[in-house]
């Protein structure tokens, strides 16, 4: 285990909490204001050392103390900053007054005088096979204390998501104690850019509290476009569009576009998506697609992400029709259509037989999605179907899914599912020659050819909601037109 040792002023974290406050103002589009204003909203010294409690208490809002030259801007900033502590818990390792004001940055811990605090940090890199418990104990932390600090962490982060390469910083108080031991004060690490989590000892009670700090994040919109030569995935990726964004687009278009058949060389794609990044350029999150268009053999498909007046978000075409249909044509990602509906020579039985569904070849374990909202009717072993799930969507339609390696947890008759929920995983159980999904659509109890079924359409925006959507759509088009196209180089830092 790699191990470095350094002593540093713990007060650094207190300063960071103040910068986060400014950052959240940037993210949410609040007017920027001098840092002293924000400090007066949530002064680091006034934040209690137990973040979970701080998050629930109302924040004392001090009266504006800035010159009357900009009273309006200050008021807005003060009011909007109020909910901030719920998203941005102050992160205090050691209260500032415990740290000597002139503590030097040094490679060795400062000498500990009796009655004076001296904070020592150990930074360890997580290796494959490490557990958080194991790492803490081998760093000299008492097992009981390690356990209770991990329990505190669990309130803000799942320790099972610890990955090799994560750097964990342990803090000890090296104050000379009668037995000469350093006292464990807690630990922190950065599981993803702009997020620092951990546990910290509350100096008053001696117990551990969760710690969470969010760093400044900036939001931006990016524009990508290109021509398909091989696949939307490959050419989109070459054009600098992140995989998460491409997956989102494929999912949104999959109600109307059959990605196995409809894509031809020369087809075009356009997309505008959101990215959040840290001040030093690291990507925190990307994925929300504001707009995407495909031009396939001359036919144009557009989708716009729209939040309606009730707050619900969905994708709509340019006419304000939801792209979401009652049933998905392809309830699985990245699969190949391996056998269509109709007469065929059965691969196992060897004679000609009606195939009353469609087969998608995919690796064992690939998630299978509910094709639409509904109620589970059957889930479990079902003869030659193997592990099988059947969903009732409405009075008219059911869908069925066969040969699963396993049914997803919670899938029992009577359970409700939403479109896109994982209901099971591809396998080869029952009468099957290899891993695939056998998918059936049943209309009034009988299997029908999905290719021929006309699904009921989704929501259609009308009247005022349609007007509101059109205004939003115009704004998206204007923004898209104003942006430069990203290149592979521009996104190489992801
Ligand atoms: Zn089949």
Short mmCIF file of C-alpha atoms and ligand atoms in Angstrom, two decimals:
data_model
loop_
_atom_site.label_atom_id
_atom_site.label_comp_id
_atom_site.label_asym_id
_atom_site.label_seq_id
_atom_site.Cartn_x
_atom_site.Cartn_y
_atom_site.Cartn_z
CA UNK A 1 0.00 0.00 0.00
CA UNK A 2 1.42 3.33 -1.08
CA UNK A 3 1.60 5.76 1.78
CA UNK A 4 2.63 9.39 2.02
CA UNK A 5 2.73 11.41 5.14
CA UNK A 6 2.16 15.10 5.45
CA UNK A 7 0.93 17.64 7.91
CA UNK A 8 -1.27 20.37 6.63
CA UNK A 9 -3.53 23.04 8.02
CA UNK A 10 -6.95 21.48 8.31
CA UNK A 11 -8.44 24.93 7.93
CA UNK A 12 -8.12 24.45 4.13
CA UNK A 13 -11.43 22.59 4.18
CA UNK A 14 -13.21 25.45 5.85
CA UNK A 15 -12.12 27.80 3.07
CA UNK A 16 -13.32 25.26 0.48
CA UNK A 17 -16.83 25.31 1.97
CA UNK A 18 -16.97 29.04 1.27
CA UNK A 19 -15.93 28.64 -2.38
CA UNK A 20 -18.59 25.97 -2.89
CA UNK A 21 -21.23 28.44 -1.93
CA UNK A 22 -20.11 30.72 -4.73
CA UNK A 23 -19.95 27.77 -7.09
CA UNK A 24 -23.53 26.72 -6.46
CA UNK A 25 -24.55 30.25 -7.31
CA UNK A 26 -22.78 29.81 -10.66
CA UNK A 27 -24.44 26.45 -11.37
CA UNK A 28 -27.93 27.66 -10.64
CA UNK A 29 -27.44 30.83 -12.60
CA UNK A 30 -27.69 33.10 -9.61
CA UNK A 31 -26.24 36.57 -9.96
CA UNK A 32 -22.63 36.52 -8.93
CA UNK A 33 -21.90 38.51 -5.85
CA UNK A 34 -18.84 39.33 -3.83
CA UNK A 35 -17.74 36.40 -1.71
CA UNK A 36 -18.24 38.46 1.43
CA UNK A 37 -22.00 38.44 0.73
CA UNK A 38 -22.08 34.68 0.60
CA UNK A 39 -19.90 34.44 3.65
CA UNK A 40 -22.52 36.43 5.47
CA UNK A 41 -25.14 33.87 4.44
CA UNK A 42 -23.15 30.86 5.57
CA UNK A 43 -20.04 31.95 7.39
CA UNK A 44 -17.78 28.92 7.84
CA UNK A 45 -17.25 29.64 11.49
CA UNK A 46 -21.01 29.58 12.12
CA UNK A 47 -21.52 26.16 10.52
CA UNK A 48 -21.74 23.44 13.15
CA UNK A 49 -19.32 20.54 12.84
CA UNK A 50 -22.17 18.04 12.38
CA UNK A 51 -23.24 18.48 8.76
CA UNK A 52 -26.35 16.27 8.94
CA UNK A 53 -27.85 18.58 11.49
CA UNK A 54 -26.69 21.70 9.69
CA UNK A 55 -28.49 20.54 6.55
CA UNK A 56 -31.86 20.54 8.30
CA UNK A 57 -31.58 23.74 10.29
CA UNK A 58 -32.65 26.99 8.67
CA UNK A 59 -29.69 29.14 7.84
CA UNK A 60 -29.45 32.43 9.69
CA UNK A 61 -29.58 35.11 7.02
CA UNK A 62 -27.67 38.15 8.09
CA UNK A 63 -28.93 41.54 6.90
CA UNK A 64 -27.08 42.85 3.85
CA UNK A 65 -24.01 44.76 4.86
CA UNK A 66 -22.85 45.86 1.44
CA UNK A 67 -22.99 49.46 0.25
CA UNK A 68 -26.42 50.60 -0.93
CA UNK A 69 -25.08 50.99 -4.47
CA UNK A 70 -26.18 47.44 -5.40
CA UNK A 71 -29.05 46.63 -3.09
CA UNK A 72 -31.09 44.67 -5.66
CA UNK A 73 -28.38 42.22 -6.68
CA UNK A 74 -27.51 41.57 -3.08
CA UNK A 75 -31.11 40.81 -2.14
CA UNK A 76 -31.48 38.30 -4.93
CA UNK A 77 -28.27 36.55 -4.01
CA UNK A 78 -29.26 36.38 -0.36
CA UNK A 79 -32.69 34.92 -0.99
CA UNK A 80 -31.59 32.38 -3.58
CA UNK A 81 -28.71 31.23 -1.45
CA UNK A 82 -31.02 30.08 1.34
CA UNK A 83 -31.56 26.42 0.33
CA UNK A 84 -27.85 26.00 -0.27
CA UNK A 85 -26.82 24.04 2.82
CA UNK A 86 -29.03 21.07 1.84
CA UNK A 87 -26.85 20.54 -1.23
CA UNK A 88 -23.61 21.78 0.12
CA UNK A 89 -22.76 20.70 3.58
CA UNK A 90 -19.86 22.50 5.11
CA UNK A 91 -16.88 20.32 5.59
CA UNK A 92 -15.00 20.93 8.77
CA UNK A 93 -12.23 18.58 9.72
CA UNK A 94 -11.08 20.58 12.69
CA UNK A 95 -12.53 23.83 13.82
CA UNK A 96 -10.33 26.76 12.78
CA UNK A 97 -9.62 27.85 16.34
CA UNK A 98 -7.97 24.49 17.01
CA UNK A 99 -5.37 25.20 14.35
CA UNK A 100 -2.55 27.62 15.07
CA UNK A 101 -2.97 30.62 12.79
CA UNK A 102 0.60 30.50 11.53
CA UNK A 103 0.86 26.71 11.14
CA UNK A 104 3.41 26.14 8.37
CA UNK A 105 2.97 23.87 5.35
CA UNK A 106 5.48 21.14 6.08
CA UNK A 107 6.39 17.60 5.15
CA UNK A 108 6.69 16.49 8.74
CA UNK A 109 4.15 16.94 11.48
CA UNK A 110 4.80 19.97 13.62
CA UNK A 111 6.00 19.15 17.11
CA UNK A 112 3.05 18.58 19.38
CA UNK A 113 3.05 20.64 22.53
CA UNK A 114 0.88 19.41 25.38
CA UNK A 115 -2.64 20.83 25.07
CA UNK A 116 -2.12 21.96 21.47
CA UNK A 117 -3.67 20.31 18.40
CA UNK A 118 -1.44 18.97 15.65
CA UNK A 119 -3.21 17.48 12.67
CA UNK A 120 -1.47 14.73 10.73
CA UNK A 121 -2.72 13.42 7.42
CA UNK A 122 -1.93 10.06 5.81
CA UNK A 123 -2.83 9.63 2.18
CA UNK A 124 -3.31 6.06 0.93
CA UNK A 125 -4.15 4.78 -2.53
CA UNK A 126 -6.83 2.11 -2.71
CA UNK A 127 -5.62 -1.10 -4.35
CA UNK A 128 -7.61 -3.87 -5.96
CA UNK A 129 -9.23 -6.02 -3.27
CA UNK A 130 -9.01 -3.38 -0.55
CA UNK A 131 -12.00 -2.69 1.66
CA UNK A 132 -12.42 0.59 3.49
CA UNK A 133 -12.45 -1.29 6.80
CA UNK A 134 -9.23 -3.09 5.92
CA UNK A 135 -7.52 0.12 4.81
CA UNK A 136 -8.44 1.98 7.99
CA UNK A 137 -7.40 -0.85 10.30
CA UNK A 138 -4.07 -1.41 8.55
CA UNK A 139 -3.41 2.32 8.87
CA UNK A 140 -3.62 1.88 12.63
CA UNK A 141 -7.24 2.84 13.29
CA UNK A 142 -8.98 0.94 16.05
CA UNK A 143 -11.55 -1.48 14.54
CA UNK A 144 -14.47 -0.06 16.53
CA UNK A 145 -13.65 3.50 15.47
CA UNK A 146 -13.12 2.44 11.85
CA UNK A 147 -16.53 0.78 11.90
CA UNK A 148 -18.37 3.79 13.34
CA UNK A 149 -16.66 6.20 10.92
CA UNK A 150 -17.71 3.99 7.98
CA UNK A 151 -21.26 3.95 9.33
CA UNK A 152 -21.21 7.77 9.30
CA UNK A 153 -19.94 7.78 5.70
CA UNK A 154 -22.84 5.51 4.68
CA UNK A 155 -25.27 8.37 5.29
CA UNK A 156 -23.79 10.23 2.30
CA UNK A 157 -22.03 7.60 0.18
CA UNK A 158 -22.00 3.82 -0.35
CA UNK A 159 -18.57 2.45 0.71
CA UNK A 160 -19.02 -0.53 -1.62
CA UNK A 161 -18.42 1.90 -4.49
CA UNK A 162 -14.81 2.32 -3.39
CA UNK A 163 -12.56 1.75 -6.42
CA UNK A 164 -8.85 1.06 -6.93
CA UNK A 165 -7.07 4.36 -7.48
CA UNK A 166 -9.21 6.35 -5.04
CA UNK A 167 -6.94 8.32 -2.73
CA UNK A 168 -8.11 8.36 0.85
CA UNK A 169 -6.80 10.88 3.36
CA UNK A 170 -6.83 9.87 7.01
CA UNK A 171 -6.54 12.54 9.66
CA UNK A 172 -5.08 12.04 13.12
CA UNK A 173 -4.66 14.40 16.02
CA UNK A 174 -1.07 13.99 17.13
CA UNK A 175 -1.57 15.78 20.42
CA UNK A 176 0.61 14.13 22.98
CA UNK A 177 -1.62 11.85 24.98
CA UNK A 178 -0.56 9.95 28.07
CA UNK A 179 -0.08 6.78 26.01
CA UNK A 180 1.57 8.70 23.12
CA UNK A 181 -1.05 7.67 20.50
CA UNK A 182 -2.42 9.74 17.65
CA UNK A 183 -6.22 10.05 17.82
CA UNK A 184 -8.14 9.17 14.64
CA UNK A 185 -10.17 12.20 13.51
CA UNK A 186 -11.71 10.86 10.30
CA UNK A 187 -11.06 10.39 6.60
CA UNK A 188 -12.03 11.88 3.25
CA UNK A 189 -11.69 10.99 -0.40
CA UNK A 190 -12.91 12.17 -3.80
CA UNK A 191 -15.02 9.41 -5.40
CA UNK A 192 -15.72 11.63 -8.42
CA UNK A 193 -14.63 15.08 -9.59
CA UNK A 194 -16.06 17.89 -7.48
CA UNK A 195 -17.29 15.59 -4.70
CA UNK A 196 -15.40 14.90 -1.47
CA UNK A 197 -16.96 12.60 1.13
CA UNK A 198 -15.86 11.10 4.38
CA UNK A 199 -16.44 10.99 8.10
CA UNK A 200 -15.20 13.38 10.72
CA UNK A 201 -15.09 13.21 14.48
CA UNK A 202 -17.28 15.70 16.26
CA UNK A 203 -14.97 17.30 18.82
CA UNK A 204 -17.83 17.76 21.30
CA UNK A 205 -19.35 14.26 21.37
CA UNK A 206 -16.40 12.28 20.07
CA UNK A 207 -18.68 10.41 17.63
CA UNK A 208 -18.34 10.42 13.84
CA UNK A 209 -20.50 12.50 11.50
CA UNK A 210 -20.72 12.21 7.72
CA UNK A 211 -18.89 14.81 5.65
CA UNK A 212 -19.67 15.89 2.14
CA UNK A 213 -18.24 18.75 0.14
CA UNK A 214 -19.16 19.77 -3.38
CA UNK A 215 -16.61 21.80 -5.30
CA UNK A 216 -17.34 24.62 -7.76
CA UNK A 217 -19.01 23.31 -10.90
CA UNK A 218 -19.77 25.13 -14.12
CA UNK A 219 -22.53 24.16 -16.53
CA UNK A 220 -22.20 24.53 -20.28
CA UNK A 221 -23.95 23.43 -23.46
CA UNK A 222 -22.06 21.67 -26.24
CA UNK A 223 -22.94 21.05 -29.87
CA UNK A 224 -21.91 17.94 -31.80
CA UNK A 225 -22.74 16.85 -35.33
CA UNK A 226 -21.54 14.61 -38.11
CA UNK A 227 -22.22 12.04 -40.80
CA UNK A 228 -22.76 8.36 -40.12
CA UNK A 229 -20.35 6.08 -41.99
CA UNK A 230 -20.50 3.05 -39.69
CA UNK A 231 -22.86 3.54 -36.76
CA UNK A 232 -24.24 6.41 -34.72
CA UNK A 233 -22.21 5.09 -31.78
CA UNK A 234 -18.88 4.99 -33.62
CA UNK A 235 -19.22 8.15 -35.70
CA UNK A 236 -20.85 10.08 -32.85
CA UNK A 237 -18.00 9.08 -30.61
CA UNK A 238 -15.46 10.16 -33.25
CA UNK A 239 -17.22 13.53 -33.39
CA UNK A 240 -16.49 13.99 -29.66
CA UNK A 241 -19.95 13.11 -28.31
CA UNK A 242 -19.74 11.20 -25.01
CA UNK A 243 -21.04 7.61 -24.89
CA UNK A 244 -23.59 8.53 -22.20
CA UNK A 245 -25.07 11.15 -24.52
CA UNK A 246 -25.18 8.74 -27.48
CA UNK A 247 -26.94 6.11 -25.33
CA UNK A 248 -29.51 8.70 -24.28
CA UNK A 249 -30.18 9.69 -27.91
CA UNK A 250 -30.53 6.08 -29.05
CA UNK A 251 -32.98 5.39 -26.21
CA UNK A 252 -35.04 8.49 -27.04
CA UNK A 253 -35.20 7.73 -30.78
CA UNK A 254 -35.78 4.00 -30.34
CA UNK A 255 -39.57 4.41 -30.38
CA UNK A 256 -39.41 5.64 -33.97
CA UNK A 257 -36.11 4.45 -35.36
CA UNK A 258 -34.99 0.84 -35.74
CA UNK A 259 -31.24 1.22 -35.28
CA UNK A 260 -30.60 -2.20 -36.87
CA UNK A 261 -32.33 -1.32 -40.14
CA UNK A 262 -32.94 2.38 -40.63
CA UNK A 263 -29.39 3.76 -40.46
CA UNK A 264 -27.54 4.16 -43.79
CA UNK A 265 -24.09 5.57 -44.62
CA UNK A 266 -24.44 9.31 -45.27
CA UNK A 267 -27.19 9.82 -42.65
CA UNK A 268 -26.60 12.89 -40.44
CA UNK A 269 -26.83 13.54 -36.70
CA UNK A 270 -26.91 16.69 -34.56
CA UNK A 271 -26.99 17.01 -30.79
CA UNK A 272 -26.82 19.65 -28.07
CA UNK A 273 -26.06 18.37 -24.58
CA UNK A 274 -25.15 19.63 -21.12
CA UNK A 275 -21.81 19.23 -19.44
CA UNK A 276 -20.79 20.17 -15.91
CA UNK A 277 -17.13 20.62 -15.20
CA UNK A 278 -14.90 21.74 -12.39
CA UNK A 279 -12.91 24.97 -12.51
CA UNK A 280 -9.82 22.98 -13.51
CA UNK A 281 -11.63 21.40 -16.44
CA UNK A 282 -12.53 17.93 -15.13
CA UNK A 283 -15.89 16.62 -16.28
CA UNK A 284 -18.33 16.05 -13.44
CA UNK A 285 -21.38 15.00 -15.39
CA UNK A 286 -22.63 15.03 -18.95
CA UNK A 287 -25.63 13.54 -20.56
CA UNK A 288 -28.76 15.64 -20.53
CA UNK A 289 -29.65 15.97 -24.18
CA UNK A 290 -31.39 19.28 -24.88
CA UNK A 291 -31.90 18.59 -28.55
CA UNK A 292 -31.03 15.92 -31.10
CA UNK A 293 -31.82 15.37 -34.76
CA UNK A 294 -31.28 12.48 -37.16
CA UNK A 295 -31.63 12.79 -40.91
CA UNK A 296 -32.12 9.23 -42.20
CA UNK A 297 -32.36 8.69 -45.96
CA UNK A 298 -33.62 12.28 -46.25
CA UNK A 299 -36.26 11.94 -43.49
CA UNK A 300 -35.68 14.20 -40.51
CA UNK A 301 -36.40 13.25 -36.88
CA UNK A 302 -36.02 15.85 -34.13
CA UNK A 303 -36.37 15.59 -30.38
CA UNK A 304 -36.44 18.35 -27.77
CA UNK A 305 -36.06 17.84 -24.07
CA UNK A 306 -38.90 19.78 -22.44
CA UNK A 307 -39.91 20.35 -18.84
CA UNK A 308 -43.65 21.03 -18.79
CA UNK A 309 -45.47 23.45 -16.50
CA UNK A 310 -46.02 20.59 -14.01
CA UNK A 311 -42.27 19.95 -13.84
CA UNK A 312 -42.30 16.65 -15.80
CA UNK A 313 -39.44 16.20 -18.26
CA UNK A 314 -39.74 14.28 -21.51
CA UNK A 315 -38.64 14.34 -25.14
CA UNK A 316 -41.01 15.74 -27.76
CA UNK A 317 -40.86 16.08 -31.53
CA UNK A 318 -41.14 19.50 -33.17
CA UNK A 319 -44.94 19.25 -33.17
CA UNK A 320 -45.08 18.74 -29.40
CA UNK A 321 -45.83 14.99 -29.53
CA UNK A 322 -44.07 12.89 -26.90
CA UNK A 323 -41.56 10.53 -28.53
CA UNK A 324 -42.47 8.01 -25.83
CA UNK A 325 -44.89 5.44 -27.18
CA UNK A 326 -46.93 2.97 -25.19
CA UNK A 327 -44.52 0.10 -25.92
CA UNK A 328 -40.84 -0.09 -26.81
CA UNK A 329 -40.07 -1.88 -30.07
CA UNK A 330 -36.68 -3.00 -28.75
CA UNK A 331 -36.72 -3.60 -24.96
CA UNK A 332 -32.94 -4.12 -24.81
CA UNK A 333 -29.86 -2.05 -25.70
CA UNK A 334 -27.27 -2.90 -28.32
CA UNK A 335 -28.87 -6.20 -29.34
CA UNK A 336 -29.01 -7.70 -32.81
CA UNK A 337 -32.36 -8.84 -34.21
CA UNK A 338 -31.60 -12.52 -34.79
CA UNK A 339 -34.98 -13.94 -35.72
CA UNK A 340 -38.16 -12.21 -36.81
CA UNK A 341 -41.81 -13.09 -36.42
CA UNK A 342 -43.30 -15.79 -38.67
CA UNK A 343 -42.71 -19.28 -40.07
CA UNK A 344 -39.20 -20.66 -39.69
CA UNK A 345 -37.33 -23.88 -39.18
CA UNK A 346 -37.06 -24.16 -35.43
CA UNK A 347 -33.39 -24.17 -34.36
CA UNK A 348 -33.93 -26.87 -31.69
CA UNK A 349 -36.89 -28.90 -32.94
CA UNK A 350 -35.67 -28.88 -36.56
CA UNK A 351 -39.08 -28.64 -38.25
CA UNK A 352 -41.02 -25.69 -39.60
CA UNK A 353 -42.89 -23.86 -36.89
CA UNK A 354 -44.53 -20.49 -36.36
CA UNK A 355 -42.21 -18.14 -34.40
CA UNK A 356 -44.59 -16.02 -32.36
CA UNK A 357 -42.13 -13.39 -31.21
CA UNK A 358 -38.88 -11.75 -32.17
CA UNK A 359 -35.44 -12.73 -30.97
CA UNK A 360 -32.64 -10.38 -30.01
CA UNK A 361 -29.17 -11.90 -29.69
CA UNK A 362 -27.23 -10.36 -26.79
CA UNK A 363 -24.66 -11.51 -24.24
CA UNK A 364 -25.85 -13.30 -21.10
CA UNK A 365 -26.59 -10.76 -18.38
CA UNK A 366 -27.65 -7.90 -20.70
CA UNK A 367 -30.51 -6.04 -18.94
CA UNK A 368 -34.01 -6.40 -20.36
CA UNK A 369 -36.41 -3.44 -19.97
CA UNK A 370 -40.14 -3.33 -19.43
CA UNK A 371 -41.51 -2.25 -22.83
CA UNK A 372 -44.15 -0.11 -21.15
CA UNK A 373 -45.77 0.77 -17.84
CA UNK A 374 -47.80 -2.09 -16.41
CA UNK A 375 -48.31 -4.84 -13.86
CA UNK A 376 -46.33 -8.10 -13.69
CA UNK A 377 -48.60 -11.01 -14.51
CA UNK A 378 -46.08 -13.89 -14.43
CA UNK A 379 -42.47 -14.07 -13.34
CA UNK A 380 -40.36 -17.24 -13.03
CA UNK A 381 -39.75 -20.61 -14.69
CA UNK A 382 -42.23 -21.35 -17.47
CA UNK A 383 -41.43 -24.60 -19.36
CA UNK A 384 -39.76 -24.16 -22.75
CA UNK A 385 -39.78 -20.36 -22.22
CA UNK A 386 -37.30 -20.81 -19.38
CA UNK A 387 -37.23 -17.89 -16.95
CA UNK A 388 -40.07 -15.72 -18.13
CA UNK A 389 -41.81 -12.44 -17.35
CA UNK A 390 -45.16 -11.31 -18.67
CA UNK A 391 -46.43 -7.73 -18.18
CA UNK A 392 -50.00 -6.54 -18.60
CA UNK A 393 -49.94 -2.96 -19.94
CA UNK A 394 -53.64 -2.28 -20.45
CA UNK A 395 -56.84 -4.07 -21.43
CA UNK A 396 -55.46 -4.68 -24.91
CA UNK A 397 -51.73 -5.31 -24.69
CA UNK A 398 -49.35 -7.64 -22.82
CA UNK A 399 -45.65 -8.22 -23.46
CA UNK A 400 -43.62 -11.34 -22.61
CA UNK A 401 -39.90 -11.96 -22.25
CA UNK A 402 -38.33 -15.44 -22.31
CA UNK A 403 -35.08 -17.42 -21.77
CA UNK A 404 -33.79 -15.02 -19.09
CA UNK A 405 -30.70 -16.02 -17.10
CA UNK A 406 -32.56 -14.55 -14.15
CA UNK A 407 -35.58 -12.46 -13.34
CA UNK A 408 -34.77 -9.09 -11.68
CA UNK A 409 -35.39 -8.78 -7.92
CA UNK A 410 -38.89 -7.65 -6.96
CA UNK A 411 -40.54 -8.94 -10.14
CA UNK A 412 -43.54 -10.81 -8.72
CA UNK A 413 -47.13 -11.06 -9.95
CA UNK A 414 -48.89 -7.83 -9.01
CA UNK A 415 -45.76 -5.67 -8.93
CA UNK A 416 -45.97 -2.40 -10.89
CA UNK A 417 -43.26 -1.53 -13.40
CA UNK A 418 -42.46 1.61 -15.35
CA UNK A 419 -41.32 1.65 -18.95
CA UNK A 420 -37.56 1.12 -19.00
CA UNK A 421 -37.33 -0.65 -15.62
CA UNK A 422 -34.98 -3.64 -15.66
CA UNK A 423 -37.15 -6.76 -15.35
CA UNK A 424 -34.53 -9.44 -15.98
CA UNK A 425 -31.33 -10.41 -17.77
CA UNK A 426 -30.60 -12.18 -21.06
CA UNK A 427 -29.89 -15.90 -20.77
CA UNK A 428 -30.49 -19.21 -22.50
CA UNK A 429 -32.88 -21.03 -20.15
CA UNK A 430 -35.67 -23.25 -21.49
CA UNK A 431 -35.69 -24.41 -25.12
CA UNK A 432 -32.89 -22.22 -26.46
CA UNK A 433 -29.62 -22.68 -28.34
CA UNK A 434 -27.76 -19.59 -27.08
CA UNK A 435 -28.22 -16.38 -25.11
CA UNK A 436 -31.01 -14.24 -26.55
CA UNK A 437 -34.21 -12.46 -25.61
CA UNK A 438 -37.41 -13.88 -27.04
CA UNK A 439 -39.87 -10.96 -26.99
CA UNK A 440 -43.61 -11.23 -27.60
CA UNK A 441 -46.32 -8.65 -27.91
CA UNK A 442 -49.78 -10.01 -27.13
CA UNK A 443 -52.94 -8.24 -28.27
CA UNK A 444 -56.09 -9.44 -26.52
CA UNK A 445 -54.16 -12.49 -25.30
CA UNK A 446 -52.66 -13.64 -28.62
CA UNK A 447 -49.18 -13.06 -29.99
CA UNK A 448 -49.01 -10.52 -32.83
CA UNK A 449 -46.22 -9.39 -35.15
CA UNK A 450 -44.65 -6.35 -33.44
CA UNK A 451 -43.68 -4.97 -36.84
CA UNK A 452 -47.32 -4.71 -37.81
CA UNK A 453 -48.74 -3.37 -34.53
CA UNK A 454 -49.79 0.25 -34.40
CA UNK A 455 -49.07 1.39 -30.87
CA UNK A 456 -51.16 4.03 -29.22
CA UNK A 457 -49.17 7.28 -29.22
CA UNK A 458 -47.93 9.07 -26.13
CA UNK A 459 -48.82 12.52 -24.87
CA UNK A 460 -49.62 15.40 -27.22
CA UNK A 461 -49.03 18.96 -25.94
CA UNK A 462 -51.96 21.29 -26.50
CA UNK A 463 -53.05 24.92 -26.11
CA UNK A 464 -50.96 26.88 -23.57
CA UNK A 465 -48.59 23.96 -22.92
CA UNK A 466 -47.91 23.71 -26.67
CA UNK A 467 -47.20 27.46 -26.86
CA UNK A 468 -44.84 27.17 -23.93
CA UNK A 469 -43.09 24.24 -25.61
CA UNK A 470 -42.72 26.15 -28.92
CA UNK A 471 -41.11 29.06 -27.08
CA UNK A 472 -38.65 26.69 -25.39
CA UNK A 473 -37.97 24.96 -28.71
CA UNK A 474 -37.16 28.26 -30.44
CA UNK A 475 -34.76 29.11 -27.65
CA UNK A 476 -33.01 25.73 -28.01
CA UNK A 477 -32.68 26.23 -31.78
CA UNK A 478 -31.24 29.70 -31.25
CA UNK A 479 -28.70 28.39 -28.72
CA UNK A 480 -27.73 25.50 -30.97
CA UNK A 481 -27.14 27.84 -33.91
CA UNK A 482 -24.93 30.07 -31.76
CA UNK A 483 -22.59 27.28 -30.60
CA UNK A 484 -19.42 26.09 -32.33
CA UNK A 485 -19.24 22.39 -33.15
CA UNK A 486 -17.11 20.42 -30.72
CA UNK A 487 -14.24 18.42 -32.09
CA UNK A 488 -12.58 15.24 -30.85
CA UNK A 489 -9.71 17.40 -29.62
CA UNK A 490 -11.99 19.68 -27.60
CA UNK A 491 -13.44 16.76 -25.69
CA UNK A 492 -10.20 14.81 -25.25
CA UNK A 493 -9.90 15.99 -21.66
CA UNK A 494 -12.95 14.02 -20.54
ZN1 LIG B 1 -37.89 -16.58 -30.07
#
